[in-house]
Amino acid sequence: MLTLPRTADALLDVRVSGKRYDTRVVLDSISLTIKAGEIVSLVGPSGCGKSTLLRIIAGLDRNYDGDVLLDSQRQQGPSSRVGVVFQEPRLLPWLDVANNVAFPAGPRRGSDPRVGELLAQVGLANARSSLPKHLSGGMAQRVAIARGLFTNPDLLLLDEPFSAVDAITRMRLQDLLLSLVSGGKTATLLVTHDLDEALYLADRVLLMTPSGHGGAGRIAREIAIPDGRPRDRNGPWLAAARGKLLESLGVSGS
Ligand SMILES: Nc1ncnc2c1ncn2[C@@H]1O[C@H](COP(=O)(O)OP(=O)(O)O)[C@@H](O)[C@H]1O
Ligand SMILES: [Mg+2]
């Protein structure tokens, strides 16, 4: 088990000593910290507990042992300081794009000036009056990202946000995410099962694996990516880090 030190300058400080579904332990001795502006990826095989951990950090699940601190304050539930983007866009079908983006402020707040700003940033300035059924999968996910950033959160949590789109759209969305969060104060925690996505986007990659005892998820390894941005998707740093991750997963990296 990797125990990361508690750092005074952490924006997010997570300690989950245990999380059960009924009698089954699914998370065990998790500790992680994220600083303001940092981009951290959490990777690991399906079922190891990534979404469970993200839901705990988002304040959507309070049934666990431990604590989640944001700026040293205990999270008591969902907060406007934390934006969340899921694998599916989860847009409200009866609201247009503008009202979906502004939904964190209330159901009909689409005229808020922040909506136009965000839609321009995600390349959807012309779609503000469209209904979700008229959007492609990639467009809908851009709306979801804009909604996640609507409150100007300190922390953006994303759970496999690009898994449902085609490979080219996926790369475009990855670059869009970087343009929105890199170099800014918003910290990002991205859950993905895609090692290349994790390595391309993150300053640090945390590898979560099921433990030998009952399969409860633990953070087994942390890899810092010293490569600056923009990054070469096939660059030497990423290849070396991919090899380390594969080795930790018990898969040959060559
Ligand atoms: N609501 C639930 N009730 C019972 N078991 C659950 C529930 N959600 C997830 N699990 C189980 O907890 C484990 C971790 O799930 P999850 O966090 O979704 O993993 P991941 O996101 O890494 O694929 C899995 O074994 C899954 O079957
Ligand atoms: Mg998941």
Coordinates of C-alpha atoms in Angstrom, one line a residue, residues 89-97 99-100 103 108 129-135 143 147:
P89 CA -23.5 13.5 -20.2
R90 CA -26.6 13.3 -18.0
L91 CA -28.2 16.3 -19.5
L92 CA -31.9 17.1 -18.7
P93 CA -33.7 16.4 -22.0
W94 CA -36.3 19.1 -21.6
L95 CA -33.8 21.9 -21.0
D96 CA -31.8 23.6 -23.8
V97 CA -28.0 23.6 -23.8
N99 CA -30.1 25.9 -19.2
N100 CA -28.3 22.6 -18.9
F103 CA -28.2 24.0 -14.0
R108 CA -33.8 28.2 -15.5
S129 CA -30.8 27.0 -27.7
S130 CA -30.5 23.3 -28.9
L131 CA -32.1 20.5 -27.0
P132 CA -29.9 17.6 -26.0
K133 CA -31.6 15.2 -28.5
H134 CA -30.1 17.3 -31.3
L135 CA -26.5 17.0 -30.1
V143 CA -22.1 20.6 -22.6
R147 CA -21.8 22.5 -16.7

